[in-house]
PDB file of C-alpha atoms and ligand atoms in Angstrom:
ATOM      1  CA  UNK A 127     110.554  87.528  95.096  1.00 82.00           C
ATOM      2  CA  UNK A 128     110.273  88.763  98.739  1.00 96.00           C
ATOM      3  CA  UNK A 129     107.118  91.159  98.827  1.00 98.00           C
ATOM      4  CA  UNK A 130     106.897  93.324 102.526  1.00 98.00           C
ATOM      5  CA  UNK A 131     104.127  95.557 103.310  1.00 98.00           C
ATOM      6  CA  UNK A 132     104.979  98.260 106.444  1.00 98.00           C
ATOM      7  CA  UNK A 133     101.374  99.304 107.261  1.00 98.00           C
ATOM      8  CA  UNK A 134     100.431 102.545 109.543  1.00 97.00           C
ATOM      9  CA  UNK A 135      98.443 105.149 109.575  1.00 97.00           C
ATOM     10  CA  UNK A 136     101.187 107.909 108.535  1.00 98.00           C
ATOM     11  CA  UNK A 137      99.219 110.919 109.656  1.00 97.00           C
ATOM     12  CA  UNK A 138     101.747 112.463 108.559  1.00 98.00           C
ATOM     13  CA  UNK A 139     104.410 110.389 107.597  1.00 98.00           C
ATOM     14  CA  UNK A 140     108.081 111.076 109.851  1.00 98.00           C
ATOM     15  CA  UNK A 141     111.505 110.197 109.758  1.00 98.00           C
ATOM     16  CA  UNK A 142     111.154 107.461 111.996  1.00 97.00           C
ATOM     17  CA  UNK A 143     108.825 105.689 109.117  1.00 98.00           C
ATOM     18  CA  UNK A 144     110.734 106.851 106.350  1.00 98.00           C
ATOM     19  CA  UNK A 145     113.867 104.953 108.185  1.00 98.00           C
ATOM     20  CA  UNK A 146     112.274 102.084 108.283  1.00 98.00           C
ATOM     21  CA  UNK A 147     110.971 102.385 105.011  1.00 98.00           C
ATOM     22  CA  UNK A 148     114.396 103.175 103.593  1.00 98.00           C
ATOM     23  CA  UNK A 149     115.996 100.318 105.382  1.00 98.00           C
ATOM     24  CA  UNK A 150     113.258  97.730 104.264  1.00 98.00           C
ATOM     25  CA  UNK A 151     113.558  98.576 100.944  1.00 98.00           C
ATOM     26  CA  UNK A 152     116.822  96.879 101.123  1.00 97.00           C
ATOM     27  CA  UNK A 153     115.710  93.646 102.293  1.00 96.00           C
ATOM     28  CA  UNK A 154     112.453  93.386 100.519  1.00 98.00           C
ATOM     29  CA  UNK A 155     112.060  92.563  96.288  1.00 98.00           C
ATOM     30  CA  UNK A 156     108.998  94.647  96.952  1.00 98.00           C
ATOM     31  CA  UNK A 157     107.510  97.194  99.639  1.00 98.00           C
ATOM     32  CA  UNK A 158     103.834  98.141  99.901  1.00 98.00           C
ATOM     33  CA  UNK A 159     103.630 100.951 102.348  1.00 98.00           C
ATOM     34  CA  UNK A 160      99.849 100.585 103.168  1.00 98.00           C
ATOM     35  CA  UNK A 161      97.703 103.109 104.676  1.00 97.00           C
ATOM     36  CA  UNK A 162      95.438 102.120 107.113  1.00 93.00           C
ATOM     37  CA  UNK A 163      92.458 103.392 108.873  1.00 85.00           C
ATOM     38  CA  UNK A 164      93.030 102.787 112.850  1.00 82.00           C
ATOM     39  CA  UNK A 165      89.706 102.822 114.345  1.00 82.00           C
ATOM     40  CA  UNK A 166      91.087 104.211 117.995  1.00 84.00           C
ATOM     41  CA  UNK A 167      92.312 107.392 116.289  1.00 85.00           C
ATOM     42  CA  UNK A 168      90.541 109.970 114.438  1.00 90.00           C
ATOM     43  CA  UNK A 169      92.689 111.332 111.387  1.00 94.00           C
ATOM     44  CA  UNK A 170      93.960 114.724 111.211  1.00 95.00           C
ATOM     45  CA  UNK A 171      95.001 113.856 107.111  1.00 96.00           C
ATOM     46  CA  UNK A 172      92.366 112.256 104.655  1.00 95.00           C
ATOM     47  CA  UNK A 173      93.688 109.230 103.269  1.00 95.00           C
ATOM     48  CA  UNK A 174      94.496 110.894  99.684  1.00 96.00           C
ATOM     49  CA  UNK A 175      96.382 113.309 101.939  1.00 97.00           C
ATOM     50  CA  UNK A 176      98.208 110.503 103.347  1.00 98.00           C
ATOM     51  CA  UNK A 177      99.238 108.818 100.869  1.00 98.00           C
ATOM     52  CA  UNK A 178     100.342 112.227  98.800  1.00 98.00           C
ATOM     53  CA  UNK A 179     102.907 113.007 101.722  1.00 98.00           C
ATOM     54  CA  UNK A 180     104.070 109.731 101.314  1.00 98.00           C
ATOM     55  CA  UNK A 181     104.371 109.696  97.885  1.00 98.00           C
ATOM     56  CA  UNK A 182     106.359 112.803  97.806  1.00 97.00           C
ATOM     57  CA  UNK A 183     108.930 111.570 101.218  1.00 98.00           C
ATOM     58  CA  UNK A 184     109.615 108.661  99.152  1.00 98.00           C
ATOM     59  CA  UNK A 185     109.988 108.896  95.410  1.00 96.00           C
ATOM     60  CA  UNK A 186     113.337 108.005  95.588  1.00 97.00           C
ATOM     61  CA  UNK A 187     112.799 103.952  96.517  1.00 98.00           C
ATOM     62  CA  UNK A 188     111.843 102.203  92.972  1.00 97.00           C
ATOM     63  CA  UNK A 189     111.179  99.075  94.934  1.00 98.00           C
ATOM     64  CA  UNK A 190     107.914 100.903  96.932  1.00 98.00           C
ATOM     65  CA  UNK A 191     104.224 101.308  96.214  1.00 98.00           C
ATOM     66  CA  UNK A 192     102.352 103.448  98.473  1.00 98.00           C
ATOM     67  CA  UNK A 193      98.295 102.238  98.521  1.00 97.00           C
ATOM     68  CA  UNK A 194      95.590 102.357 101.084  1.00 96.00           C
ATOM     69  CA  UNK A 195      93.488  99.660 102.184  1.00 94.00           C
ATOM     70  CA  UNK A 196      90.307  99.461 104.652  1.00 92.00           C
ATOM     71  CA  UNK A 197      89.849  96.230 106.933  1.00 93.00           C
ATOM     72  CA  UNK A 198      92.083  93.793 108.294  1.00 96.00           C
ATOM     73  CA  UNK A 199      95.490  93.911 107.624  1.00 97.00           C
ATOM     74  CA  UNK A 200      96.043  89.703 107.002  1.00 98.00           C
ATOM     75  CA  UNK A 201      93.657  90.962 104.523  1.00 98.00           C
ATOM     76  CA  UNK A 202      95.466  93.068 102.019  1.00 98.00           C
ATOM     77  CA  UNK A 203      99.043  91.060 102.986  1.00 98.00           C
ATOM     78  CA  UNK A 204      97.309  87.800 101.288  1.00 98.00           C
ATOM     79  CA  UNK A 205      95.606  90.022  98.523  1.00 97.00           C
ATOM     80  CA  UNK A 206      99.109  90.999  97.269  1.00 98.00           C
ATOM     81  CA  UNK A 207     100.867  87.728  98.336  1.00 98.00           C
ATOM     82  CA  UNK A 208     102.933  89.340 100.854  1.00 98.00           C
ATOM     83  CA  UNK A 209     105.486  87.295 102.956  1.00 97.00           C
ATOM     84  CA  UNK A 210     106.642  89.298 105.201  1.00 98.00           C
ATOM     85  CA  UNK A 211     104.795  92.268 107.756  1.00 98.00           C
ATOM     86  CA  UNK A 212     107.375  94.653 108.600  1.00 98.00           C
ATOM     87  CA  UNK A 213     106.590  96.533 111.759  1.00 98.00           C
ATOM     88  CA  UNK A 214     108.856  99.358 113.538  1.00 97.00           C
ATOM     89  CA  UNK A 215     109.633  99.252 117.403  1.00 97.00           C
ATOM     90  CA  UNK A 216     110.868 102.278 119.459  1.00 95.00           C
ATOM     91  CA  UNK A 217     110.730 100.943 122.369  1.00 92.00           C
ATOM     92  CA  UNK A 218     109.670  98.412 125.061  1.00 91.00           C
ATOM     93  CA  UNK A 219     105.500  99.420 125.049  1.00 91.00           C
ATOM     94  CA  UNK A 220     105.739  99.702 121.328  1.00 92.00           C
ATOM     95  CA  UNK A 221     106.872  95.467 121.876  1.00 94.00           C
ATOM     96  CA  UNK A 222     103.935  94.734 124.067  1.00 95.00           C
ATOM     97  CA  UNK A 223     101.587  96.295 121.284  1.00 95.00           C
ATOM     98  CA  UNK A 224     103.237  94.926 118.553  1.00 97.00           C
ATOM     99  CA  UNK A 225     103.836  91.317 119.487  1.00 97.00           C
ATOM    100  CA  UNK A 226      99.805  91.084 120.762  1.00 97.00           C
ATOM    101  CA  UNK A 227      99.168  92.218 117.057  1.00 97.00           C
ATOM    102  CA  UNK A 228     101.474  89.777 115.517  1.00 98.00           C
ATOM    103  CA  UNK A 229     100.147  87.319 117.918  1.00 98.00           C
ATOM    104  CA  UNK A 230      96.480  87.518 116.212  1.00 98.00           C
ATOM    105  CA  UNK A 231      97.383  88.713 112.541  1.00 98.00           C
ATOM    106  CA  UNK A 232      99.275  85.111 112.670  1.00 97.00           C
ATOM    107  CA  UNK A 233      96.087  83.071 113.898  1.00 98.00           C
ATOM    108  CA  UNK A 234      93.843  84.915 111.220  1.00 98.00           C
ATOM    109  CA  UNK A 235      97.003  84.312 108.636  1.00 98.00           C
ATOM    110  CA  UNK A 236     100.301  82.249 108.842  1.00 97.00           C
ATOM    111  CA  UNK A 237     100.834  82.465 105.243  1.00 97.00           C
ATOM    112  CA  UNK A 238     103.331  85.435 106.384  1.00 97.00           C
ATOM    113  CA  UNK A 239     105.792  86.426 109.476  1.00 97.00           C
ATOM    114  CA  UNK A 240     106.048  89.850 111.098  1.00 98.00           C
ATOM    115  CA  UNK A 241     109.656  91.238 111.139  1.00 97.00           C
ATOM    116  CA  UNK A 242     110.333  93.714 114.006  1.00 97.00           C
ATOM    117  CA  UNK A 243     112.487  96.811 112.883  1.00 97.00           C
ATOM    118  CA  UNK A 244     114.360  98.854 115.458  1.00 97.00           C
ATOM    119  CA  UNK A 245     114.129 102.455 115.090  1.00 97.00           C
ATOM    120  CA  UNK A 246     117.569 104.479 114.302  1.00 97.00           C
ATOM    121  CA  UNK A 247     118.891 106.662 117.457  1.00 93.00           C
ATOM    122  CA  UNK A 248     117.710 110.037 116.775  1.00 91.00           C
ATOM    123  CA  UNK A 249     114.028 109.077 115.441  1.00 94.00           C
ATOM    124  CA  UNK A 250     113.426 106.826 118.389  1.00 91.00           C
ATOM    125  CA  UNK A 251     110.881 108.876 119.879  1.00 90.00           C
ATOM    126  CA  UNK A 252     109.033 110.192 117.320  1.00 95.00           C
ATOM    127  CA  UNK A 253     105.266 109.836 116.425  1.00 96.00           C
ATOM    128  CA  UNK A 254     102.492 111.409 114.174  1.00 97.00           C
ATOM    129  CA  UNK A 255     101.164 112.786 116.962  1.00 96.00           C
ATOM    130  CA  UNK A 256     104.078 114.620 118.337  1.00 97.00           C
ATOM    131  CA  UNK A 257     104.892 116.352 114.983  1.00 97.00           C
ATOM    132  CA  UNK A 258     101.083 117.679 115.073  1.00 97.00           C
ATOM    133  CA  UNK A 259     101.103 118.645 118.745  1.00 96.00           C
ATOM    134  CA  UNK A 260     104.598 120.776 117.976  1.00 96.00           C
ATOM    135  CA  UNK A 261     103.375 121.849 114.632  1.00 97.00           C
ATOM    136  CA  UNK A 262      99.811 123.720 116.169  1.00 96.00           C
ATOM    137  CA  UNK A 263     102.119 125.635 118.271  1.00 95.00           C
ATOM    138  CA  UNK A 264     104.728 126.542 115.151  1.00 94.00           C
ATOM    139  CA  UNK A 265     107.067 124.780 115.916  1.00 96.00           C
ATOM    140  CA  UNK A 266     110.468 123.559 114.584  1.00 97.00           C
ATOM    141  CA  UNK A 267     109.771 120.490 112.657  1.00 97.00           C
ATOM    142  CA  UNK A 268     113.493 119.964 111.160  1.00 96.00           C
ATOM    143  CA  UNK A 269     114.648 116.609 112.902  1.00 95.00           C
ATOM    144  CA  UNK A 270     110.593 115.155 112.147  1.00 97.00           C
ATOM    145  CA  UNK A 271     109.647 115.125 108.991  1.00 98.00           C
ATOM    146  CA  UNK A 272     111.619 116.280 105.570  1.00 98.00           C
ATOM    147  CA  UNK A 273     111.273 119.740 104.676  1.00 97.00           C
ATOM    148  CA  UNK A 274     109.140 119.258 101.211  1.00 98.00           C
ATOM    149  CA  UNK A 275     106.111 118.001 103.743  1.00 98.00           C
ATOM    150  CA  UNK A 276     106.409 120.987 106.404  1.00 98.00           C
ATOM    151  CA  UNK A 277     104.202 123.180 104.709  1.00 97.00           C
ATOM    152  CA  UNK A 278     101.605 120.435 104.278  1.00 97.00           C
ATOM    153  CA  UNK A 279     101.783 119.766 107.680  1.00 98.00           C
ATOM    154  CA  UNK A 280     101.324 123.743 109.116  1.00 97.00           C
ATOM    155  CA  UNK A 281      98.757 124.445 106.727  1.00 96.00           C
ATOM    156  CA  UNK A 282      96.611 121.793 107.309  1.00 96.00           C
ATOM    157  CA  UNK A 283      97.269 122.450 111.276  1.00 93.00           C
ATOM    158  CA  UNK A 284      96.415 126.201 110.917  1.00 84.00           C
ATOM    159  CA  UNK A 285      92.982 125.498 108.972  1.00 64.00           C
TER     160      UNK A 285
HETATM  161  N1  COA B 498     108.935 105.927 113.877  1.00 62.02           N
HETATM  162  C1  COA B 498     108.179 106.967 114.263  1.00 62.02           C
HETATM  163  N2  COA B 498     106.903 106.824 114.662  1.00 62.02           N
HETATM  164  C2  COA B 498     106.409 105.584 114.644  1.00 62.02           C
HETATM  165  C3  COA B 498     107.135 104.467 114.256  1.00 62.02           C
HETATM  166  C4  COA B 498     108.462 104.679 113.861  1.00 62.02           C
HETATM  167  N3  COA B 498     109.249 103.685 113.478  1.00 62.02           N
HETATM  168  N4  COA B 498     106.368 103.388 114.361  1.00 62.02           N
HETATM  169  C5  COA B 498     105.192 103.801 114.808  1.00 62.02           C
HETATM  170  N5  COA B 498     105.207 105.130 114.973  1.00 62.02           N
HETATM  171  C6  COA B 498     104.153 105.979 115.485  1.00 62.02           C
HETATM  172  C7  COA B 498     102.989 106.130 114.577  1.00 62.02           C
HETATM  173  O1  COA B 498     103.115 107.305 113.773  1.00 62.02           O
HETATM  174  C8  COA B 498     101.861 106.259 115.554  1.00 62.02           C
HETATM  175  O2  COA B 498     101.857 107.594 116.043  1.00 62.02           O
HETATM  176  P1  COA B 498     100.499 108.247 116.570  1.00 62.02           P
HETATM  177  O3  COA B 498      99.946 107.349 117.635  1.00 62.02           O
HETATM  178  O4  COA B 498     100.937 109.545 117.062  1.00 62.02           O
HETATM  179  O5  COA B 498      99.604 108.301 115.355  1.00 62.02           O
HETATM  180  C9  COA B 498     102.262 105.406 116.728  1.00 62.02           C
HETATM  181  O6  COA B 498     103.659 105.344 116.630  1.00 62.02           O
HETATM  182  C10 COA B 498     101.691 104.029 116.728  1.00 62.02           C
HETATM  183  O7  COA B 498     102.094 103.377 115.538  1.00 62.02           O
HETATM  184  P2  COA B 498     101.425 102.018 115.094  1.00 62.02           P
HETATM  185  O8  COA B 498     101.329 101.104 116.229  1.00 62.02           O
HETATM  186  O9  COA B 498     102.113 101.555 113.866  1.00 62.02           O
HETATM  187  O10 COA B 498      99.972 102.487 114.803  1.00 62.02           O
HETATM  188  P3  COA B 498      99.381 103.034 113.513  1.00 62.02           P
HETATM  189  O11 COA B 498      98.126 103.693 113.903  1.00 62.02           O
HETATM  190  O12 COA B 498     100.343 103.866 112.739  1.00 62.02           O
HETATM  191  O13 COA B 498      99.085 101.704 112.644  1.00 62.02           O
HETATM  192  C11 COA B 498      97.888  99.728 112.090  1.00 62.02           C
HETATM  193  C12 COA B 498      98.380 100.625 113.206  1.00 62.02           C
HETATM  194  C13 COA B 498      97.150 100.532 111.021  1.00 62.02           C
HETATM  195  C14 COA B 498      99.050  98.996 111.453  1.00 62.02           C
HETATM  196  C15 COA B 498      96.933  98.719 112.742  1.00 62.02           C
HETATM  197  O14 COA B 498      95.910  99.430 113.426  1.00 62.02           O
HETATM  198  C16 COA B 498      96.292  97.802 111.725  1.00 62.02           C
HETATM  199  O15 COA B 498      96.888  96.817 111.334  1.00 62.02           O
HETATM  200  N6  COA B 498      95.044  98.115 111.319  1.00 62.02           N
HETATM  201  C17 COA B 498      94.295  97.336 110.368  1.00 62.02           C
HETATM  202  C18 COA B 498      93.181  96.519 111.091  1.00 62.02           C
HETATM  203  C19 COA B 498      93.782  95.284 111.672  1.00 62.02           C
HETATM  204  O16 COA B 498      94.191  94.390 110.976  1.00 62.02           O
HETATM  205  N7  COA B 498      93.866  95.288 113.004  1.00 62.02           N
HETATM  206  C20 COA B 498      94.600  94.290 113.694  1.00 62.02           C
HETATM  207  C21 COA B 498      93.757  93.195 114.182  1.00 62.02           C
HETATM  208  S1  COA B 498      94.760  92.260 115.258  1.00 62.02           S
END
């Protein structure tokens, strides 16, 4: 059985994670989207938020569990056995991030590999923090996120 985990910190969740999410499903026995703290950013969601959204985007894949997890992430991929890390790149700086990461979660852990996903055309430049900055100003969040998380998203926003 081939167990993934995708971790981020989905604050909120977009289309360009739910693609990957949707198209690791299909590779993976089992998918543990994990939500992580990252200590460089300061959350806009609580973590129950996080995971809600998440929860909601993706009730369709049977093959995903959606759980949160503080500390390292080698730590929680050998807690649930994980073989594979499944990581999203959309574009050449996301690489240089993403392979330093890999780089140390393998010398902490080799018991699993990181897989590098590229992101679909049309959700290549999204981010968390793009779909916050257009949502404080009202704006059109269509081609971001799905619709049944909009509301979520401008409430919280608006206070
Ligand atoms: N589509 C759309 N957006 C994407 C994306 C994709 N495929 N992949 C990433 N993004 C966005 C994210 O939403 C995030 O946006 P933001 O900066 O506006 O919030 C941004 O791109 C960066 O994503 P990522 O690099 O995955 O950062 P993250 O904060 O979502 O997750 C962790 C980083 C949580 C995986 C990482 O900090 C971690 O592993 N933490 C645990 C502690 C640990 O083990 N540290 C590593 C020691 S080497």
């Amino acid at each position: 059985m081939r167990i993934a985990v995708y971790p981020g910190s989905f604050d909120p969740v977009t289309k360009g994670h739910i693609d990957i999410i949707e198209r690791s499903a299909k590779i993976a026995d089992k998918l543990y989207v994990a939500v992580f703290i990252n200590n460089e950013k300061k959350p806009l969601f609580t973590m129950e938020e996080r995971k809600q959204l998440l929860r909601r985007v993706l009730g369709h894949l049977d093959n995903v569990e959606i759980v949160a997890f503080e500390g390292l992430l080698v730590n929680f991929v050998k807690q649930v056995n994980a073989d594979v890390i499944i990581k999203g790149l959309r574009d050449s700086k996301d690489f240089e991030y993403e392979f330093q990461m890999a780089h140390a979660n393998r010398i902490m852990y080799d018991g699993a590999e990181t897989l590098f996903m590229p992101s679909s055309p049309g959700v290549q430049y999204l981010s968390s923090s793009i779909v916050r900055e257009i949502a404080r100003y009202n704006g059109n969040l269509d081609g971001l996120v799905p619709e049944c998380i909009q509301k979520d998203i401008y409430d919280k926003i608006g206070g």
